[in-house]
Amino acid sequence: MLPPAWRWLYDYVRAKERLVIGLMSGTSADGVDAALVKVVGSEPKRVEVMSFTTLPYSTDIRDAVIRLSQDGDVETLCQLNFTLGELFAEAAQEAVKSAGLTMKRVHLIGSHGQTVRHLPPPKTASERGGKGEWGKIGSTLQIAEPSVIAYRTGLPIVSNFRTKDMAAGGQGAPLVPLVDWLLLHHRRKTRIAVNIGGIANMTVLPPDPSPEEVLAFDTGPGNMLIDGAIWHFTQGKQTFDRNGEWGMKGRVQKTLLSWMMNHPFLKQPPPKSTGRETFGEGFLKRILKRAQRWGLTPHDVVATLTAFTAQSISDAVNRFILPRFGHIDEVVVSGGGAKNPFLMSMLGVKLKPAVVVRSDALGVNADAKEAIAFAVLAHRTVMGLTGNLPSATGAKAPVILGSVTLP
């Protein structure tokens, strides 16, 4: 007989339908996305979104996360871990409330947490930055204390998803591709699922693919540089380019764009992943210095950064996808970048003849997809199913992801 603390596991596995909350805050560090989903079947067979909400970070919290991601101290790390735990729990409660339910109806929470450092395994000695043997090991750190979330919600939590993949020799990212495979593959069409958050990533789904045939990787910056420039030019009054308005008023500076496109990460073959360490504030400062030297207006800078996101995505398609898969039928876009019509129009032009659509058109909420993904991954963990795709992360084998924290 199972101990009382584990009785929920017996009930969960036997249930035909389960309610699971997925919690996620991405590299943009603008808030907590919370999706309450109904999962049917073990893989699962079907996923239905019952509610989705975003709990924005305050300016102080966002600034603290970004500073910590750059060069934070241990005391801030410790305090912010628990503070974000409280915010993630609040976001979960809001998602349940907006669905008109109580927490007692929910079975499980999957929390990705907030990434504050992501260091994929270095490929060369220079990438280790002069470190010794310990510099050869890849590592990653997500915070938002799961014990706090478990205590505040009274639910079991699956967290710490990325580390098992890294233990198996993988990049620890991207992890959403398995959910892209479950929800977005087509019997006859070749699709690319592109998520444009702070970082952009893509999942290539050939017709009716097996998991082993799926290719996925980070392509480079998504909204990160655009958001950083807007924050800089407005002195923190705005944090993103709403409706692409800044970019539309500017002109793309081709010399600056060409310089950015020479970034070595773009030429690195998959599997690969990246984050704020590569395309964050340090890289933006170098861009802004060049822009000032060349007399670019703020709108020109934003237009050029938007073009950089679009071109780095299309470059990845041309460099790594088309030689292998031959052609692409559809590009399915999710994440905050899907709300930027200027960016979407650029993608439409650069990725022709493929059709570019938002994931909403295929029944997957473009804002909620990553939160949905971590609900699904949490479900798979509890069911004893693997959650990574070695073809995407470079891991030696598929592994069961995450750690379980009991309420």
Tab-separated table of C-alpha atoms in Angstrom:
chain	number	residue	atom	x	y	z
A	1	MET	CA	0.000	0.000	0.000
A	2	LEU	CA	1.235	3.481	-0.873
A	3	PRO	CA	1.990	5.908	1.973
A	4	PRO	CA	-0.695	8.645	2.268
A	5	ALA	CA	1.687	11.256	0.833
A	6	TRP	CA	1.914	9.241	-2.392
A	7	ARG	CA	-1.755	8.289	-2.720
A	8	TRP	CA	-2.175	11.092	-5.264
A	9	LEU	CA	0.191	9.242	-7.604
A	10	TYR	CA	-1.993	6.129	-7.620
A	11	ASP	CA	-5.089	8.252	-8.301
A	12	TYR	CA	-3.311	10.269	-10.987
A	13	VAL	CA	-2.120	7.268	-12.980
A	14	ARG	CA	-5.559	5.634	-12.866
A	15	ALA	CA	-7.459	8.775	-13.948
A	16	LYS	CA	-8.643	9.137	-17.551
A	17	GLU	CA	-8.479	12.936	-17.431
A	18	ARG	CA	-6.219	15.125	-15.311
A	19	LEU	CA	-6.039	18.873	-14.672
A	20	VAL	CA	-2.455	20.126	-14.747
A	21	ILE	CA	-1.050	23.649	-14.405
A	22	GLY	CA	2.033	24.630	-16.391
A	23	LEU	CA	4.121	27.568	-15.098
A	24	MET	CA	6.790	29.319	-17.130
A	25	SER	CA	8.815	32.522	-17.198
A	26	GLY	CA	11.136	32.917	-20.152
A	27	THR	CA	14.314	34.822	-20.888
A	28	SER	CA	12.352	38.049	-21.350
A	29	ALA	CA	11.670	37.880	-17.582
A	30	ASP	CA	8.439	39.844	-17.876
A	31	GLY	CA	6.172	37.643	-15.759
A	32	VAL	CA	4.795	34.190	-15.021
A	33	ASP	CA	2.658	32.433	-17.644
A	34	ALA	CA	0.198	29.948	-16.142
A	35	ALA	CA	-1.876	27.511	-18.223
A	36	LEU	CA	-4.467	25.178	-16.734
A	37	VAL	CA	-4.902	22.264	-19.105
A	38	LYS	CA	-6.885	19.065	-19.225
A	39	VAL	CA	-4.762	16.139	-20.362
A	40	VAL	CA	-6.397	12.995	-21.680
A	41	GLY	CA	-4.497	9.751	-22.145
A	42	SER	CA	-0.998	8.801	-21.074
A	43	GLU	CA	1.125	10.510	-23.758
A	44	PRO	CA	-1.244	12.561	-23.574
A	45	LYS	CA	-3.656	11.828	-26.406
A	46	ARG	CA	-5.393	15.202	-26.176
A	47	VAL	CA	-4.676	18.535	-24.465
A	48	GLU	CA	-7.377	21.114	-23.800
A	49	VAL	CA	-6.547	24.584	-22.435
A	50	MET	CA	-9.055	25.559	-19.764
A	51	SER	CA	-7.499	28.901	-18.799
A	52	PHE	CA	-4.394	30.964	-19.361
A	53	THR	CA	-3.121	33.958	-17.433
A	54	THR	CA	0.067	35.986	-17.072
A	55	LEU	CA	1.146	37.502	-13.764
A	56	PRO	CA	3.507	40.374	-14.684
A	57	TYR	CA	6.685	40.934	-12.726
A	58	SER	CA	7.044	44.300	-11.023
A	59	THR	CA	9.833	46.494	-12.385
A	60	ASP	CA	11.928	45.704	-9.295
A	61	ILE	CA	11.549	41.946	-9.740
A	62	ARG	CA	12.308	42.057	-13.465
A	63	ASP	CA	15.387	44.209	-12.890
A	64	ALA	CA	16.566	41.849	-10.139
A	65	VAL	CA	16.165	38.800	-12.407
A	66	ILE	CA	18.091	40.449	-15.231
A	67	ARG	CA	20.879	41.664	-12.920
A	68	LEU	CA	21.127	38.194	-11.412
A	69	SER	CA	21.336	36.670	-14.885
A	70	GLN	CA	24.266	38.947	-15.669
A	71	ASP	CA	26.383	38.878	-12.547
A	72	GLY	CA	24.320	38.335	-9.409
A	73	ASP	CA	25.389	37.538	-5.860
A	74	VAL	CA	24.425	34.453	-3.858
A	75	GLU	CA	22.290	36.385	-1.357
A	76	THR	CA	20.135	37.830	-4.159
A	77	LEU	CA	19.881	34.377	-5.736
A	78	CYS	CA	18.683	32.903	-2.451
A	79	GLN	CA	16.093	35.624	-1.783
A	80	LEU	CA	14.812	35.776	-5.360
A	81	ASN	CA	14.376	32.010	-5.469
A	82	PHE	CA	11.804	32.191	-2.664
A	83	THR	CA	10.216	35.432	-3.876
A	84	LEU	CA	9.584	33.912	-7.303
A	85	GLY	CA	8.213	30.796	-5.636
A	86	GLU	CA	5.506	32.982	-4.109
A	87	LEU	CA	4.770	34.634	-7.469
A	88	PHE	CA	4.597	31.308	-9.313
A	89	ALA	CA	2.152	30.004	-6.698
A	90	GLU	CA	0.038	33.136	-7.099
A	91	ALA	CA	-0.005	32.688	-10.885
A	92	ALA	CA	-1.180	29.077	-10.454
A	93	GLN	CA	-3.981	30.228	-8.172
A	94	GLU	CA	-5.025	32.887	-10.701
A	95	ALA	CA	-5.197	30.320	-13.510
A	96	VAL	CA	-7.479	28.096	-11.429
A	97	LYS	CA	-9.646	31.043	-10.372
A	98	SER	CA	-10.074	32.262	-13.954
A	99	ALA	CA	-11.308	28.779	-14.923
A	100	GLY	CA	-13.969	29.007	-12.212
A	101	LEU	CA	-12.462	26.078	-10.298
A	102	THR	CA	-10.813	25.452	-6.942
A	103	MET	CA	-7.314	24.111	-6.363
A	104	LYS	CA	-8.809	20.851	-5.033
A	105	ARG	CA	-9.895	20.008	-8.594
A	106	VAL	CA	-6.316	20.241	-9.894
A	107	HIS	CA	-3.997	17.229	-9.851
A	108	LEU	CA	-0.500	18.535	-10.576
A	109	ILE	CA	1.717	21.547	-11.365
A	110	GLY	CA	4.688	21.617	-13.721
A	111	SER	CA	6.959	24.600	-13.068
A	112	HIS	CA	9.820	25.431	-15.389
A	113	GLY	CA	10.860	28.291	-13.130
A	114	GLN	CA	12.935	31.305	-14.145
A	115	THR	CA	16.259	30.656	-15.863
A	116	VAL	CA	19.010	32.789	-14.364
A	117	ARG	CA	21.943	31.025	-16.002
A	118	HIS	CA	22.191	28.537	-18.862
A	119	LEU	CA	25.644	27.230	-19.771
A	120	PRO	CA	25.543	24.457	-22.402
A	121	PRO	CA	28.522	22.089	-22.527
A	122	PRO	CA	31.437	24.013	-24.103
A	123	LYS	CA	32.727	22.595	-27.366
A	124	THR	CA	36.187	24.201	-27.275
A	125	ALA	CA	38.764	25.255	-24.703
A	126	SER	CA	38.160	28.926	-25.561
A	127	GLU	CA	34.478	28.537	-24.665
A	128	ARG	CA	35.529	27.354	-21.196
A	129	GLY	CA	37.115	30.754	-20.638
A	130	GLY	CA	40.306	29.393	-19.090
A	131	LYS	CA	38.489	27.191	-16.563
A	132	GLY	CA	39.893	23.808	-15.594
A	133	GLU	CA	38.295	20.389	-15.770
A	134	TRP	CA	35.108	21.649	-14.118
A	135	GLY	CA	34.645	24.106	-16.985
A	136	LYS	CA	33.936	21.177	-19.344
A	137	ILE	CA	30.601	20.418	-17.676
A	138	GLY	CA	27.414	22.046	-18.951
A	139	SER	CA	25.063	23.498	-16.343
A	140	THR	CA	21.804	25.362	-15.978
A	141	LEU	CA	19.881	27.010	-13.144
A	142	GLN	CA	16.176	27.790	-12.880
A	143	ILE	CA	14.721	29.351	-9.725
A	144	ALA	CA	11.228	29.778	-8.175
A	145	GLU	CA	11.348	27.497	-5.162
A	146	PRO	CA	9.071	24.466	-5.758
A	147	SER	CA	8.616	23.867	-2.006
A	148	VAL	CA	6.975	27.280	-1.732
A	149	ILE	CA	4.680	26.552	-4.687
A	150	ALA	CA	3.768	23.154	-3.231
A	151	TYR	CA	3.000	24.586	0.201
A	152	ARG	CA	0.950	27.518	-1.109
A	153	THR	CA	-1.115	25.422	-3.539
A	154	GLY	CA	-1.293	22.104	-1.724
A	155	LEU	CA	-0.313	20.283	-4.928
A	156	PRO	CA	2.636	18.126	-6.008
A	157	ILE	CA	5.116	20.011	-8.155
A	158	VAL	CA	7.339	18.765	-10.970
A	159	SER	CA	10.256	21.158	-11.499
A	160	ASN	CA	13.928	21.227	-12.494
A	161	PHE	CA	13.191	19.855	-15.968
A	162	ARG	CA	16.423	20.714	-17.762
A	163	THR	CA	19.004	19.099	-15.497
A	164	LYS	CA	18.395	15.411	-16.287
A	165	ASP	CA	18.867	16.070	-20.009
A	166	MET	CA	22.171	17.806	-19.225
A	167	ALA	CA	23.184	14.890	-16.997
A	168	ALA	CA	22.645	12.701	-20.077
A	169	GLY	CA	25.023	14.876	-22.085
A	170	GLY	CA	22.412	17.182	-23.633
A	171	GLN	CA	22.067	20.940	-23.864
A	172	GLY	CA	19.120	20.941	-21.447
A	173	ALA	CA	17.172	22.816	-24.113
A	174	PRO	CA	14.997	23.130	-26.035
A	175	LEU	CA	12.437	20.936	-24.256
A	176	VAL	CA	9.264	22.174	-25.938
A	177	PRO	CA	9.927	20.137	-29.160
A	178	LEU	CA	8.396	16.970	-27.726
A	179	VAL	CA	5.159	18.891	-27.150
A	180	ASP	CA	5.418	20.437	-30.633
A	181	TRP	CA	5.629	16.877	-31.948
A	182	LEU	CA	2.575	15.808	-29.956
A	183	LEU	CA	0.397	18.820	-30.854
A	184	LEU	CA	1.547	20.221	-34.195
A	185	HIS	CA	2.806	17.496	-36.527
A	186	HIS	CA	0.847	16.862	-39.754
A	187	ARG	CA	0.407	13.659	-41.747
A	188	ARG	CA	1.492	15.195	-45.074
A	189	LYS	CA	3.033	18.629	-44.419
A	190	THR	CA	6.506	19.586	-43.261
A	191	ARG	CA	6.112	22.172	-40.529
A	192	ILE	CA	8.464	24.318	-38.496
A	193	ALA	CA	7.194	25.395	-35.086
A	194	VAL	CA	8.961	28.644	-34.197
A	195	ASN	CA	8.655	30.056	-30.694
A	196	ILE	CA	9.803	33.652	-30.370
A	197	GLY	CA	10.265	34.509	-26.726
A	198	GLY	CA	13.392	36.222	-25.421
A	199	ILE	CA	15.279	33.596	-27.420
A	200	ALA	CA	13.895	32.109	-30.649
A	201	ASN	CA	13.834	28.369	-31.203
A	202	MET	CA	12.445	26.092	-33.877
A	203	THR	CA	11.180	22.532	-34.114
A	204	VAL	CA	11.187	20.854	-37.528
A	205	LEU	CA	8.333	18.382	-37.978
A	206	PRO	CA	8.495	16.317	-41.181
A	207	PRO	CA	5.291	14.554	-42.290
A	208	ASP	CA	3.995	12.115	-39.656
A	209	PRO	CA	7.378	11.979	-37.890
A	210	SER	CA	8.682	9.633	-35.243
A	211	PRO	CA	10.293	11.426	-32.267
A	212	GLU	CA	13.730	10.501	-33.631
A	213	GLU	CA	13.033	12.428	-36.845
A	214	VAL	CA	12.295	15.719	-35.080
A	215	LEU	CA	15.038	18.362	-35.205
A	216	ALA	CA	15.011	21.356	-32.864
A	217	PHE	CA	17.408	24.045	-31.650
A	218	ASP	CA	17.704	27.686	-30.590
A	219	THR	CA	18.247	30.012	-33.534
A	220	GLY	CA	19.412	33.097	-31.622
A	221	PRO	CA	17.687	36.164	-30.188
A	222	GLY	CA	13.915	36.452	-30.302
A	223	ASN	CA	12.532	39.508	-28.519
A	224	MET	CA	15.431	39.925	-26.113
A	225	LEU	CA	17.420	42.571	-27.987
A	226	ILE	CA	14.300	44.391	-29.197
A	227	ASP	CA	12.925	44.550	-25.649
A	228	GLY	CA	16.287	45.693	-24.292
A	229	ALA	CA	16.528	48.507	-26.815
A	230	ILE	CA	12.983	49.706	-26.082
A	231	TRP	CA	13.732	49.680	-22.355
A	232	HIS	CA	16.940	51.644	-23.007
A	233	PHE	CA	15.397	54.294	-25.243
A	234	THR	CA	12.348	54.865	-23.001
A	235	GLN	CA	14.382	54.707	-19.768
A	236	GLY	CA	12.341	51.769	-18.563
A	237	LYS	CA	8.906	53.238	-19.302
A	238	GLN	CA	8.283	50.622	-22.020
A	239	THR	CA	9.577	47.067	-22.064
A	240	PHE	CA	8.661	45.825	-25.556
A	241	ASP	CA	7.737	47.057	-29.033
A	242	ARG	CA	3.950	46.963	-28.825
A	243	ASN	CA	2.465	46.015	-32.225
A	244	GLY	CA	5.871	46.592	-33.830
A	245	GLU	CA	5.258	50.343	-33.839
A	246	TRP	CA	8.861	51.370	-33.157
A	247	GLY	CA	10.261	49.036	-35.769
A	248	MET	CA	7.800	50.136	-38.445
A	249	LYS	CA	8.945	53.765	-38.050
A	250	GLY	CA	12.606	52.921	-38.597
A	251	ARG	CA	14.865	51.789	-41.411
A	252	VAL	CA	17.007	48.665	-41.318
A	253	GLN	CA	20.698	49.556	-41.237
A	254	LYS	CA	22.293	46.869	-43.403
A	255	THR	CA	25.875	47.301	-42.174
A	256	LEU	CA	24.840	46.811	-38.558
A	257	LEU	CA	22.626	43.886	-39.534
A	258	SER	CA	25.504	42.265	-41.414
A	259	TRP	CA	27.786	42.670	-38.381
A	260	MET	CA	25.219	41.009	-36.107
A	261	MET	CA	24.680	38.165	-38.581
A	262	ASN	CA	28.382	37.297	-38.253
A	263	HIS	CA	27.813	36.171	-34.668
A	264	PRO	CA	29.453	32.726	-34.307
A	265	PHE	CA	26.413	31.163	-32.615
A	266	LEU	CA	24.406	31.475	-35.840
A	267	LYS	CA	26.916	29.333	-37.734
A	268	GLN	CA	27.169	26.685	-34.997
A	269	PRO	CA	25.375	23.488	-36.100
A	270	PRO	CA	22.608	21.944	-33.957
A	271	PRO	CA	22.107	20.775	-31.313
A	272	LYS	CA	22.578	24.163	-29.699
A	273	SER	CA	20.936	26.413	-27.140
A	274	THR	CA	21.605	29.904	-25.897
A	275	GLY	CA	20.334	32.614	-23.583
A	276	ARG	CA	20.915	35.983	-21.994
A	277	GLU	CA	24.582	35.108	-21.437
A	278	THR	CA	25.152	35.349	-25.209
A	279	PHE	CA	22.484	37.756	-26.494
A	280	GLY	CA	21.743	39.836	-23.400
A	281	GLU	CA	22.838	43.215	-22.136
A	282	GLY	CA	26.529	42.822	-23.014
A	283	PHE	CA	25.790	42.194	-26.694
A	284	LEU	CA	23.154	44.974	-26.753
A	285	LYS	CA	25.667	47.514	-25.409
A	286	ARG	CA	28.015	46.701	-28.288
A	287	ILE	CA	25.149	47.173	-30.748
A	288	LEU	CA	24.088	50.511	-29.233
A	289	LYS	CA	27.671	51.833	-29.374
A	290	ARG	CA	27.863	51.068	-33.093
A	291	ALA	CA	24.416	52.558	-33.685
A	292	GLN	CA	25.436	55.778	-31.964
A	293	ARG	CA	28.666	55.956	-33.963
A	294	TRP	CA	26.704	55.616	-37.211
A	295	GLY	CA	24.012	58.116	-36.213
A	296	LEU	CA	21.066	55.684	-36.144
A	297	THR	CA	17.771	56.827	-34.656
A	298	PRO	CA	16.120	54.730	-31.917
A	299	HIS	CA	13.520	53.582	-34.458
A	300	ASP	CA	16.288	52.521	-36.866
A	301	VAL	CA	17.902	50.468	-34.099
A	302	VAL	CA	14.646	48.673	-33.273
A	303	ALA	CA	13.928	48.041	-36.965
A	304	THR	CA	17.420	46.572	-37.416
A	305	LEU	CA	17.116	44.385	-34.316
A	306	THR	CA	13.753	43.120	-35.550
A	307	ALA	CA	15.358	42.311	-38.894
A	308	PHE	CA	18.139	40.475	-37.024
A	309	THR	CA	15.607	38.193	-35.327
A	310	ALA	CA	13.825	37.492	-38.630
A	311	GLN	CA	17.011	36.958	-40.611
A	312	SER	CA	18.651	34.733	-37.994
A	313	ILE	CA	15.549	32.510	-38.117
A	314	SER	CA	15.527	32.401	-41.930
A	315	ASP	CA	19.303	31.842	-41.967
A	316	ALA	CA	18.831	28.802	-39.717
A	317	VAL	CA	16.203	27.455	-42.125
A	318	ASN	CA	18.459	27.950	-45.149
A	319	ARG	CA	21.615	26.713	-43.434
A	320	PHE	CA	20.369	23.709	-41.457
A	321	ILE	CA	16.811	22.801	-42.522
A	322	LEU	CA	16.378	23.038	-46.281
A	323	PRO	CA	19.512	20.993	-47.149
A	324	ARG	CA	18.161	18.166	-44.997
A	325	PHE	CA	14.379	18.359	-45.461
A	326	GLY	CA	14.139	19.867	-48.959
A	327	HIS	CA	11.217	22.210	-48.396
A	328	ILE	CA	8.947	23.664	-45.705
A	329	ASP	CA	5.159	23.895	-46.096
A	330	GLU	CA	4.210	25.887	-42.989
A	331	VAL	CA	5.902	27.928	-40.283
A	332	VAL	CA	3.825	27.992	-37.092
A	333	VAL	CA	4.767	30.906	-34.815
A	334	SER	CA	4.102	31.228	-31.087
A	335	GLY	CA	5.438	33.348	-28.234
A	336	GLY	CA	5.470	37.106	-27.784
A	337	GLY	CA	7.020	37.648	-31.208
A	338	ALA	CA	3.823	36.354	-32.832
A	339	LYS	CA	2.142	39.573	-31.628
A	340	ASN	CA	4.593	41.773	-33.534
A	341	PRO	CA	3.146	42.355	-37.044
A	342	PHE	CA	6.379	43.973	-38.239
A	343	LEU	CA	8.368	40.875	-37.296
A	344	MET	CA	5.706	38.531	-38.671
A	345	SER	CA	5.673	40.353	-42.008
A	346	MET	CA	9.453	40.075	-42.246
A	347	LEU	CA	9.247	36.346	-41.564
A	348	GLY	CA	6.551	35.989	-44.209
A	349	VAL	CA	8.836	37.547	-46.819
A	350	LYS	CA	12.041	35.765	-45.801
A	351	LEU	CA	10.493	32.293	-45.485
A	352	LYS	CA	8.553	32.201	-48.771
A	353	PRO	CA	7.125	30.024	-50.219
A	354	ALA	CA	6.317	28.554	-46.783
A	355	VAL	CA	3.104	29.885	-45.237
A	356	VAL	CA	3.651	31.694	-41.915
A	357	VAL	CA	0.789	31.411	-39.396
A	358	ARG	CA	0.248	31.891	-35.678
A	359	SER	CA	-0.155	28.670	-33.718
A	360	ASP	CA	-3.659	29.836	-32.704
A	361	ALA	CA	-4.764	28.936	-36.241
A	362	LEU	CA	-3.933	25.309	-35.401
A	363	GLY	CA	-5.644	25.351	-32.005
A	364	VAL	CA	-2.588	26.060	-29.833
A	365	ASN	CA	-2.656	29.390	-27.949
A	366	ALA	CA	0.412	31.307	-29.171
A	367	ASP	CA	0.927	33.026	-25.809
A	368	ALA	CA	0.398	29.892	-23.734
A	369	LYS	CA	2.344	27.258	-25.688
A	370	GLU	CA	5.388	27.056	-23.427
A	371	ALA	CA	3.267	26.982	-20.256
A	372	ILE	CA	1.160	24.247	-21.870
A	373	ALA	CA	4.364	22.393	-22.690
A	374	PHE	CA	5.509	22.233	-19.077
A	375	ALA	CA	2.107	21.007	-17.966
A	376	VAL	CA	2.431	18.198	-20.527
A	377	LEU	CA	6.031	17.455	-19.533
A	378	ALA	CA	5.045	17.307	-15.850
A	379	HIS	CA	2.301	14.869	-16.769
A	380	ARG	CA	4.771	12.681	-18.658
A	381	THR	CA	7.159	12.700	-15.698
A	382	VAL	CA	4.474	11.404	-13.347
A	383	MET	CA	3.445	8.778	-15.902
A	384	GLY	CA	7.053	7.568	-16.099
A	385	LEU	CA	7.487	8.769	-19.707
A	386	THR	CA	10.529	10.489	-21.165
A	387	GLY	CA	10.336	14.215	-21.856
A	388	ASN	CA	13.381	15.123	-23.952
A	389	LEU	CA	14.193	14.503	-27.593
A	390	PRO	CA	17.885	13.628	-28.006
A	391	SER	CA	17.637	14.762	-31.638
A	392	ALA	CA	16.888	18.250	-30.258
A	393	THR	CA	19.117	18.464	-27.189
A	394	GLY	CA	21.997	16.172	-28.089
A	395	ALA	CA	21.458	13.958	-25.022
A	396	LYS	CA	22.770	10.396	-25.164
A	397	ALA	CA	19.294	8.979	-24.510
A	398	PRO	CA	15.669	9.923	-23.783
A	399	VAL	CA	15.219	10.482	-20.039
A	400	ILE	CA	12.414	11.149	-17.557
A	401	LEU	CA	12.675	14.821	-16.631
A	402	GLY	CA	12.219	16.740	-13.437
A	403	SER	CA	12.064	16.452	-9.660
A	404	VAL	CA	8.866	15.921	-7.670
A	405	THR	CA	8.080	18.016	-4.574
A	406	LEU	CA	5.182	16.804	-2.449
A	407	PRO	CA	2.751	19.286	-0.872
